[in-house]
Structures are given as structure tokens and as C-alpha cells.
Short mmCIF file of C-alpha atoms and ligand atoms in Angstrom, two decimals:
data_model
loop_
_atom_site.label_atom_id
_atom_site.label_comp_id
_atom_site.label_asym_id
_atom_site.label_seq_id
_atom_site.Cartn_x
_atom_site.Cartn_y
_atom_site.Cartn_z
CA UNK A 1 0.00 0.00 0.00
CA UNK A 2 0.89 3.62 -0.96
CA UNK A 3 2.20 5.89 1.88
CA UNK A 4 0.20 8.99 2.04
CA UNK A 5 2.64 12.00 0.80
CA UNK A 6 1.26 14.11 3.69
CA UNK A 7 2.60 12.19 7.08
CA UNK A 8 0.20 13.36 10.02
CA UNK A 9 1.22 15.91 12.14
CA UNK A 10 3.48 17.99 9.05
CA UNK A 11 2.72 21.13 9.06
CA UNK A 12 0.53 22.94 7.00
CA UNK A 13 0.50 26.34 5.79
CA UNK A 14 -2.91 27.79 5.00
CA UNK A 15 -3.34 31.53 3.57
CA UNK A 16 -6.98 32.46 3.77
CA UNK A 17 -7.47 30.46 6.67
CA UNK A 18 -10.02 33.51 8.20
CA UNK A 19 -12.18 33.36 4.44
CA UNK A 20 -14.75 31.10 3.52
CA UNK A 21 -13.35 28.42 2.14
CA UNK A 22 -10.02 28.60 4.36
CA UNK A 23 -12.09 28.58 7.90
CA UNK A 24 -13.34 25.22 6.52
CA UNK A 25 -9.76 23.68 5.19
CA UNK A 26 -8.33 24.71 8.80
CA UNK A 27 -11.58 23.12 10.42
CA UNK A 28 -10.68 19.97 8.82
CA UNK A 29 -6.69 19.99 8.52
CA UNK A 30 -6.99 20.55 12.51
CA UNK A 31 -7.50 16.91 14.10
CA UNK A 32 -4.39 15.36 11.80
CA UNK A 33 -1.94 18.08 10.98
CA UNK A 34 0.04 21.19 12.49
CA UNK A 35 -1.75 23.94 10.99
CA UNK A 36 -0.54 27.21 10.91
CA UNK A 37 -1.91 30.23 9.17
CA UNK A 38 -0.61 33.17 7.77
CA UNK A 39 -3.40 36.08 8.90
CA UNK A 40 -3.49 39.85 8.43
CA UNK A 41 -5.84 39.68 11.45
CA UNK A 42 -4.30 36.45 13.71
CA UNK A 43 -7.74 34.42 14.96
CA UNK A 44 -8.03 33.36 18.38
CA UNK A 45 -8.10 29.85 17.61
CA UNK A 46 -5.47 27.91 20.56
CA UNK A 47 -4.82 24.98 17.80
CA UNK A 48 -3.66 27.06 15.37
CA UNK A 49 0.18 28.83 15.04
CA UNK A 50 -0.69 32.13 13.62
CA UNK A 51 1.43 34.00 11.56
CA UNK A 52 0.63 37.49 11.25
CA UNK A 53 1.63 38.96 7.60
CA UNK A 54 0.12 40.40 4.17
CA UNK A 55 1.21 38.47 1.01
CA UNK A 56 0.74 42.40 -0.44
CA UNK A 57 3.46 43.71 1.12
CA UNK A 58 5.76 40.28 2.12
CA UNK A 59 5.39 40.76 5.73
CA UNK A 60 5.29 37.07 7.82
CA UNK A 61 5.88 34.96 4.38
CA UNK A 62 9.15 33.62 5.20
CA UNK A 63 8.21 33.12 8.74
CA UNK A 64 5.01 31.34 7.72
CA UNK A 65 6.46 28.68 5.24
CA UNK A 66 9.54 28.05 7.51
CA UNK A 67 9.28 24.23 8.59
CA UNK A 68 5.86 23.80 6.40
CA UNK A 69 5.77 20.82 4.49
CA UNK A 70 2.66 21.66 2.60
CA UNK A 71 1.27 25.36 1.83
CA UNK A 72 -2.52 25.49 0.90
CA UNK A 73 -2.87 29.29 -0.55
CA UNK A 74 -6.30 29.88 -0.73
CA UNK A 75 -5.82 33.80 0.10
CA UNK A 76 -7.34 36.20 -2.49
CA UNK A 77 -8.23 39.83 -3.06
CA UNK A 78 -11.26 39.88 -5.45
CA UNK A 79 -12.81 43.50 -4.92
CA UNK A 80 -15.97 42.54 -6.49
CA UNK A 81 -16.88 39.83 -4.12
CA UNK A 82 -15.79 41.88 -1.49
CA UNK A 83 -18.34 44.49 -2.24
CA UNK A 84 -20.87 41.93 -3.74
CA UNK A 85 -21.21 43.67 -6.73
CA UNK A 86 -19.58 44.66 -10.02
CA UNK A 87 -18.58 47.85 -10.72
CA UNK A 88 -17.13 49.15 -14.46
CA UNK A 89 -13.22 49.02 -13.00
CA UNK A 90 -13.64 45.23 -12.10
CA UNK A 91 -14.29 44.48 -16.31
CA UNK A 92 -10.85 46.60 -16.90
CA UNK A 93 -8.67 45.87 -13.73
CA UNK A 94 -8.07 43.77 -11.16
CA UNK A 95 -5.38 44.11 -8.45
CA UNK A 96 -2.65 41.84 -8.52
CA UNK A 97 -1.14 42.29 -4.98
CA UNK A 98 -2.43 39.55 -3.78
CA UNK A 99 -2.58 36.54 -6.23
CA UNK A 100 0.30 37.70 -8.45
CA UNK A 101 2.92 39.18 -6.38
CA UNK A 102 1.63 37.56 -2.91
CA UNK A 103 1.48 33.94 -4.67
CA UNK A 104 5.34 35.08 -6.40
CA UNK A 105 6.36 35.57 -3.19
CA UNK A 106 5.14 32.53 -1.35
CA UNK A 107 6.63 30.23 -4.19
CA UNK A 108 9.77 31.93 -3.64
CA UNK A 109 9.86 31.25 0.12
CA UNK A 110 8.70 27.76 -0.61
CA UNK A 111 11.77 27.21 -2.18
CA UNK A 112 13.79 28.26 -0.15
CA UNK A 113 12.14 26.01 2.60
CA UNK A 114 11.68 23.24 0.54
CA UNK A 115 7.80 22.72 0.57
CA UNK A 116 6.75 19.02 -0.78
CA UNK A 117 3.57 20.55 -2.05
CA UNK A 118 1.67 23.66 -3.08
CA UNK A 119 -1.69 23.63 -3.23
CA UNK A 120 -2.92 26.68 -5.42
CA UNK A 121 -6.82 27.28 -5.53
CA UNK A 122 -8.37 28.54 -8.33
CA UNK A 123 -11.58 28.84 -10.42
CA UNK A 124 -12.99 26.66 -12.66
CA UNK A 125 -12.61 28.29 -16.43
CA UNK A 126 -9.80 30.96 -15.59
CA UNK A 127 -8.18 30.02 -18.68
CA UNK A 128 -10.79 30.84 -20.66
CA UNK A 129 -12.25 34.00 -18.95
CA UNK A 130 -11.59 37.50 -19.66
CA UNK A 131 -12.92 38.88 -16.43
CA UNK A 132 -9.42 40.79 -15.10
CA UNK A 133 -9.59 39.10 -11.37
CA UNK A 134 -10.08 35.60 -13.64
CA UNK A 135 -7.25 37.05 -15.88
CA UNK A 136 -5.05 37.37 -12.14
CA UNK A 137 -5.84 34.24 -10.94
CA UNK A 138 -4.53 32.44 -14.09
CA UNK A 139 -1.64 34.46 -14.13
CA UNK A 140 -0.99 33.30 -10.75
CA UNK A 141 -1.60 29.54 -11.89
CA UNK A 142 0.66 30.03 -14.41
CA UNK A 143 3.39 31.16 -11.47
CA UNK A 144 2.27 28.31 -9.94
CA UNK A 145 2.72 25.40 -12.67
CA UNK A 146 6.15 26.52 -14.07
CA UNK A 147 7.52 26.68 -10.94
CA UNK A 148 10.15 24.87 -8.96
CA UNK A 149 8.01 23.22 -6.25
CA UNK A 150 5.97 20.46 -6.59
CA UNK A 151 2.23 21.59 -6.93
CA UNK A 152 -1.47 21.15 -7.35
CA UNK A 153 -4.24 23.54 -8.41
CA UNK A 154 -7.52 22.72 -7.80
CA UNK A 155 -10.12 25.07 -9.27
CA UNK A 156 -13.64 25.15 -8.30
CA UNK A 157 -17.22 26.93 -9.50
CA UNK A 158 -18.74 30.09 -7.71
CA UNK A 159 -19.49 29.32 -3.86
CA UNK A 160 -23.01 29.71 -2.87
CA UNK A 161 -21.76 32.22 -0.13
CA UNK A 162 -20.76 34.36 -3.48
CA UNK A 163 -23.78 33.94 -5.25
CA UNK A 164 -26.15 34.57 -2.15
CA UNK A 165 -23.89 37.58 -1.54
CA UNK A 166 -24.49 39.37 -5.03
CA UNK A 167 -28.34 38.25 -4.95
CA UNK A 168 -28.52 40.25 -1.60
CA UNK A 169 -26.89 42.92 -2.82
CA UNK A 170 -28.72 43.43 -6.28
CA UNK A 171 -32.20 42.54 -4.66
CA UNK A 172 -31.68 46.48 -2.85
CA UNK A 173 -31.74 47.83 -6.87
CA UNK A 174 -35.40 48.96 -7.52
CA UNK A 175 -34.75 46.97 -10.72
CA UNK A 176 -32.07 43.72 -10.69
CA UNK A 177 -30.60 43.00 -13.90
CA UNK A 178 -30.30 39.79 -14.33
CA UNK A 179 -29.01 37.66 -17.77
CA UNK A 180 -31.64 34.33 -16.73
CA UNK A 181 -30.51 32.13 -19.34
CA UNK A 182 -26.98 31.96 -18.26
CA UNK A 183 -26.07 28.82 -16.53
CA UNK A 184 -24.41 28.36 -13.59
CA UNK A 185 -23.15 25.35 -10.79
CA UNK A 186 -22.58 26.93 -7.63
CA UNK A 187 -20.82 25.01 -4.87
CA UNK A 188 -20.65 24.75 -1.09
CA UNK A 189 -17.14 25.89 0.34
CA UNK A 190 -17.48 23.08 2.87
CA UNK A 191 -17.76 20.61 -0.22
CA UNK A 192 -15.02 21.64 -1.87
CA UNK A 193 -12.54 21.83 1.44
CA UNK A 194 -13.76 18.25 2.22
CA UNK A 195 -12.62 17.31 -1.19
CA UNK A 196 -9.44 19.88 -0.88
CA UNK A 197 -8.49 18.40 2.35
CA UNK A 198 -8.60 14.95 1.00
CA UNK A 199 -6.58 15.05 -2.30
CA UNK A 200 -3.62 16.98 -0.29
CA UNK A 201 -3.10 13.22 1.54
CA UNK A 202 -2.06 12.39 -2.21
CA UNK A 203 0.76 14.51 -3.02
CA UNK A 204 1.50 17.06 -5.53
CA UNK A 205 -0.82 16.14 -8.73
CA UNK A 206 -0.58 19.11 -11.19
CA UNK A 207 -3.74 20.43 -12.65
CA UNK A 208 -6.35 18.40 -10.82
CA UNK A 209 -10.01 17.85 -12.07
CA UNK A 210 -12.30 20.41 -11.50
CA UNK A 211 -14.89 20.79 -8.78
CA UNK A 212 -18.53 21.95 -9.00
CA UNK A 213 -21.59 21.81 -7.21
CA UNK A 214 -24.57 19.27 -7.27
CA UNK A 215 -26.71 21.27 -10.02
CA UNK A 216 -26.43 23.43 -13.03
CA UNK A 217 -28.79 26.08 -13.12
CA UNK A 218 -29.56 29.03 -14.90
CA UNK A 219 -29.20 32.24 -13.36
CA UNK A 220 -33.19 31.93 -13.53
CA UNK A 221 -34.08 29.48 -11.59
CA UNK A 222 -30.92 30.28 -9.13
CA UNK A 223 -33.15 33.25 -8.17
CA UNK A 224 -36.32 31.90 -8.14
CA UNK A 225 -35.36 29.72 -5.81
CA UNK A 226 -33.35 32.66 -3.90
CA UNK A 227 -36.55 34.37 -3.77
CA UNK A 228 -38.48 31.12 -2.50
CA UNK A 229 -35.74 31.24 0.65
CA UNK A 230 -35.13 34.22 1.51
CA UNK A 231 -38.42 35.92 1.44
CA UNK A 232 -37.39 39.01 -0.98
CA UNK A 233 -39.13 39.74 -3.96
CA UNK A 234 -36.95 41.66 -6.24
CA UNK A 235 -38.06 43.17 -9.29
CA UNK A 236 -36.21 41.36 -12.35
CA UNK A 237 -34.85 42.93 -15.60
CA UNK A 238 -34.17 40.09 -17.87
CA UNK A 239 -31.18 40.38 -19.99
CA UNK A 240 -30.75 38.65 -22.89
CA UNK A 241 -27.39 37.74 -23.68
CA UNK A 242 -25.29 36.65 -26.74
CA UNK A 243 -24.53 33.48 -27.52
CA UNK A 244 -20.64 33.88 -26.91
CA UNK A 245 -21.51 35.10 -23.27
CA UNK A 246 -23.52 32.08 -23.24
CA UNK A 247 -20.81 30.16 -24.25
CA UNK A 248 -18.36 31.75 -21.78
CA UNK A 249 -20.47 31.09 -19.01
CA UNK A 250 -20.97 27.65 -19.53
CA UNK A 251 -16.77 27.67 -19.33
CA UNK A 252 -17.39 28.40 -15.77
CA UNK A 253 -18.81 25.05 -15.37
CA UNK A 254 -18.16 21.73 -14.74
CA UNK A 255 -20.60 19.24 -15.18
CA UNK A 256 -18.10 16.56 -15.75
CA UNK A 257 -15.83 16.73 -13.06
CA UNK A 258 -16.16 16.10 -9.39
CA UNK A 259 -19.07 17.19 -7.34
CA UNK A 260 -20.15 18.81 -4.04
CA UNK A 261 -23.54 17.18 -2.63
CA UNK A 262 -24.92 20.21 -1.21
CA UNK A 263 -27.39 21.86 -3.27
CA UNK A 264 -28.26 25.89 -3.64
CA UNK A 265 -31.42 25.20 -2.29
CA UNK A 266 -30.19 23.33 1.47
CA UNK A 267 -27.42 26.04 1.37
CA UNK A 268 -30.03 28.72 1.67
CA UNK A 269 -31.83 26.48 4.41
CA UNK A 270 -29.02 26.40 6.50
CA UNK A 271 -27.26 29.65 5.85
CA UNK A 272 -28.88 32.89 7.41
CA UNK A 273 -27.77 35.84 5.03
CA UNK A 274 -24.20 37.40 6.15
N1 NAP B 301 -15.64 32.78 -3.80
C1 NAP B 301 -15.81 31.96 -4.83
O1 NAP B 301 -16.90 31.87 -5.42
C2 NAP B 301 -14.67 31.09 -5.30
C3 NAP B 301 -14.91 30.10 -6.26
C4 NAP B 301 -13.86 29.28 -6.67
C5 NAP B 301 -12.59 29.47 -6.14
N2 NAP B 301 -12.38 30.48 -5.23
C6 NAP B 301 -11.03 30.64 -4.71
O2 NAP B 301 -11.03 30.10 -3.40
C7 NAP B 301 -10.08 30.81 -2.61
C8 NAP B 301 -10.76 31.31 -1.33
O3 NAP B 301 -11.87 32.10 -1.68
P1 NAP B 301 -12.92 32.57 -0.58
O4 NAP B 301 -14.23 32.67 -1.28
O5 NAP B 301 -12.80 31.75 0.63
O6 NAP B 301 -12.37 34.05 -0.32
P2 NAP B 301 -12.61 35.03 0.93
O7 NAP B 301 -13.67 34.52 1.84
O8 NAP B 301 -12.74 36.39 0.33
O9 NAP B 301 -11.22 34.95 1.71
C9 NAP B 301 -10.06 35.53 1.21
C10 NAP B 301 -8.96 35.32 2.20
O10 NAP B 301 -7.75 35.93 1.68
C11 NAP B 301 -7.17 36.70 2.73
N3 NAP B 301 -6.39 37.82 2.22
C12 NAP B 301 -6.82 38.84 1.45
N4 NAP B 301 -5.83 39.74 1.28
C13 NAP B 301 -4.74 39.26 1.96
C14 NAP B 301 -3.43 39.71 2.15
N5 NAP B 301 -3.01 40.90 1.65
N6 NAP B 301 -2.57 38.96 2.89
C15 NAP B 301 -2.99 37.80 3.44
N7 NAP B 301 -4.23 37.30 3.29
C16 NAP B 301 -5.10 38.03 2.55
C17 NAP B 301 -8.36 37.20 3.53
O11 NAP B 301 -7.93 37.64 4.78
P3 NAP B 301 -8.55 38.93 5.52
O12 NAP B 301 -9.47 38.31 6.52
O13 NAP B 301 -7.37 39.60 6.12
O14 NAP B 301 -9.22 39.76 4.49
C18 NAP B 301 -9.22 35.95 3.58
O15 NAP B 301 -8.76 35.08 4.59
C19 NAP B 301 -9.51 31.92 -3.50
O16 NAP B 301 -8.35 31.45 -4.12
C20 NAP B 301 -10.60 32.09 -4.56
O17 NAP B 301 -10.09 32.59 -5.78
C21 NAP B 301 -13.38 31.28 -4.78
#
């Protein structure tokens, strides 16, 4: 039998381990690993070593990948989702502090500390979009995969925490835009961590398969059921779209790779609004 490449109790180096999806890869690295994380804001939490630092400005990096076997950088700095909504700047810029030069800068104190593995997360379809934070993140990939230590990226569809976000936001419009016939497969954080968590135990393994969640929907019936859950009854503009922003959309998809099991729908269920 195989040894796993990930011995318990290495340490592991998590940026973004106070976001959505990093709470949950901490959450479950916890009970078999060292975790540390590198933090702008250190948590509170006794089990893990907290590094404070900013991958904009290289403060903590070397500190944090010291002695770390494995580095999970799921940090990001995507304005729009900060916000929850678009603005015209995100369609011509997006800022690369953070997944460019932070991710440069982690690779480079990997090196030097000889990581086994780097785990880069990323977005099903960034090598196809145009969107400028997609445009980042691919760059960063690209960092990433030519790289001298050993890596995986594992990309992943729009998290419902995302989409429920934006909804929330645009239902406060007196109008929401919306392009319905766009299709979408939003996934649960926690899904994709489990699934994260699990393929780290198998070493380095390059560009893995994509992950996505139970359902494809169109933006449509994503809302409709939005609506059903959260009691708001936003006025909709329907957009009609072209088909080559049909046909870019659908990039963002995955209906043929791996799959979360928890659907829009029991998301909203369980998930007050933020
Ligand atoms: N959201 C989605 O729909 C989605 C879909 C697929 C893949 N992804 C990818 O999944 C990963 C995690 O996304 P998420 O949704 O969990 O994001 P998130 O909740 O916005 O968390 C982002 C994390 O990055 C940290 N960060 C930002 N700027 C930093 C800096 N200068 N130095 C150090 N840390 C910094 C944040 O820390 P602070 O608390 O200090 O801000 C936070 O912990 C990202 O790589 C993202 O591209 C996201």
C-alpha cells in the first residue's frame, strides 16, 4: 500500500485560513496536521500557530512557510466579491497584490524552505475567462505550474456564499438586472474543502479535475429559488445575452468533473444571510 505524501502531524501552511473556504480547510486539517496560518488579522483559535503577515506587502511569508511541508494558498483579493457587486473598474482591472505578487512571493519562500507541495486554488474556467480578477488568478496559476516546487491547483465553481452575496446585494436595486438564461453550478465551500483536504493526503498532482456543485442552473431558476428562501421579492430585468456570453459562461462550469452534494437550495436552508 501507498504511503500517504502528507505524514500526520506535518505542518501545514494555510493563507486564507479567516475566508470562507479557508475557515473550513483549517476546520478539517486541525485533528491530523500542524496547521498554521498566515493572517493579516491572527484568529483566536489555541490549535492554530498564527502567523501574522500580508502576502501584499511580504510581511510574515518567510516566517510562515519556515518548517511547512505543505502550503494550501487559498488567500485572495477579489474587490468585487468583497463588495458583492460589479462595478465598471472590475471588467478593466483587477489588483494583482495579492494573487500575483503575494502567490510570487510565497513560491519563492517555498523554495527556499523546501515545501513538498503547493496547493494553489483557483476557479474553474480561468483560462478561458476574460474577467481581469479571472485574468489574475490564471496568471498566478501560471506562477504556480512553471515553478520549482511540486504543486497542485484545484479550481472550483462560484461558492453559494458568493452567489447569495451578489443576490442580496442586487435585490436592494429597484430593478435587478439579471441575464436568466446563463447557466451556472454553484458550490458549497465546505464541499469543496472536504474534497481539498482529502486530495492533499495524495501529493502534488498538477492540474487536478475540477470541482462543481450538485446542479447546473440558470441564473433563472438560481433566483427563483433565492426568492423562495429568503423571502425578498426583487423586481427582475431580464437580460438577454449573446450566444458567446452564453458560451463563456458555460466555461465556468463543470458538469463533468467532481461534485459537491450540497445543493443551492439546502445552502439557503441552513445559511442565514451574512
Ligand atoms: N468565492 C468563490 O466563489 C470562489 C470560487 C472558486 C474558487 N475560489 C477561490 O477560493 C479561494 C478562497 O476564496 P474565498 O471565497 O474563501 O475568499 P474570501 O472569503 O474572500 O477569503 C479571502 C482570504 O484571503 C485573505 N487575504 C486577502 N488579502 C490578503 C493579504 N493581503 N494577505 C494575506 N491574506 C489576505 C483574507 O484575509 P482577511 O481576513 O485579512 O481579508 C481571507 O482570509 C480563492 O483562491 C478564490 O479565488 C473562490
Amino acid at each position: 500500500m501507498l504511503e500517504p505524501e502528507v505524514l500526520p502531524m506535518d505542518t501545514v501552511l494555510v493563507t486564507g485560513g479567516t475566508g470562507h473556504l479557508g475557515r473550513s480547510v483549517v476546520a478539517r486539517l486541525k485533528p491530523s496536521y500542524r496547521v498554521r496560518v498566515l493572517a493579516r488579522s491572527p484568529g483566536s483559535d489555541p490549535d492554530v500557530e498564527w502567523i501574522r503577515g500580508d502576502l501584499a506587502t511580504g510581511e510574515g511569508i518567510t516566517a510562515a512557510v519556515s518548517g511547512a511541508q505543505v502550503v494550501v494558498h487559498a488567500a485572495t483579493l477579489s474587490p468585487a466579491a468583497r463588495r458583492g457587486y460589479l462595478l465598471p473598474v472590475d471588467f478593466w482591472r483587477s489588483p494583482p497584490e495579492v494573487d500575483v505578487d503575494g502567490t510570487r512571493r510565497l513560491l519563492d519562500a517555498a523554495i527556499r524552505a523546501d515545501v513538498a507541495h503547493f496547493a494553489y486554488v483557483s476557479i474553474v474556467g480561468v483560462d478561458r475567462a476574460r474577467i481581469p480578477y479571472m485574468r489574475v488568478k490564471h496568471t498566478a496559476e501560471e506562477l504556480v505550474r512553471t515553478g520549482r516546487v511540486p504543486w497542485s491547483i484545484l479550481r472550483a465553481t462560484q461558492f453559494h456564499w458568493l452567489t447569495d452575496r451578489m443576490l442580496g446585494k442586487a435585490a436592494r436595486l429597484p430593478m435587478m438586472p439579471l441575464p436568466t438564461d446563463l447557466r451556472t453550478q454553484p458550490v458549497d465551500s465546505r464541499d469543496f474543502a472536504d474534497h481539498l483536504v482529502g486530495r492533499l493526503t495524495e501529493g502534488p498532482g498538477g492540474q487536478c479535475v475540477d470541482f462543481g456543485g450538485p446542479e447546473v442552473l440558470t441564473l433563472g431558476a438560481l433566483l427563483t429559488t433565492w426568492r423562495q428562501i429568503r423571502g425578498r421579492q426583487p423586481r427582475m430585468l431580464r437580460i438577454p445575452v449573446p450566444s458567446t456570453v452564453e458560451r463563456a459562461a458555460r466555461d465556468l462550469t463543470c458538469p463533468a468533473g467532481k461534485r459537491g452534494t450540497l445543493t443551492w437550495a439546502e445552502w439557503l436552508r441552513t445559511h442565514p444571510p451574512e
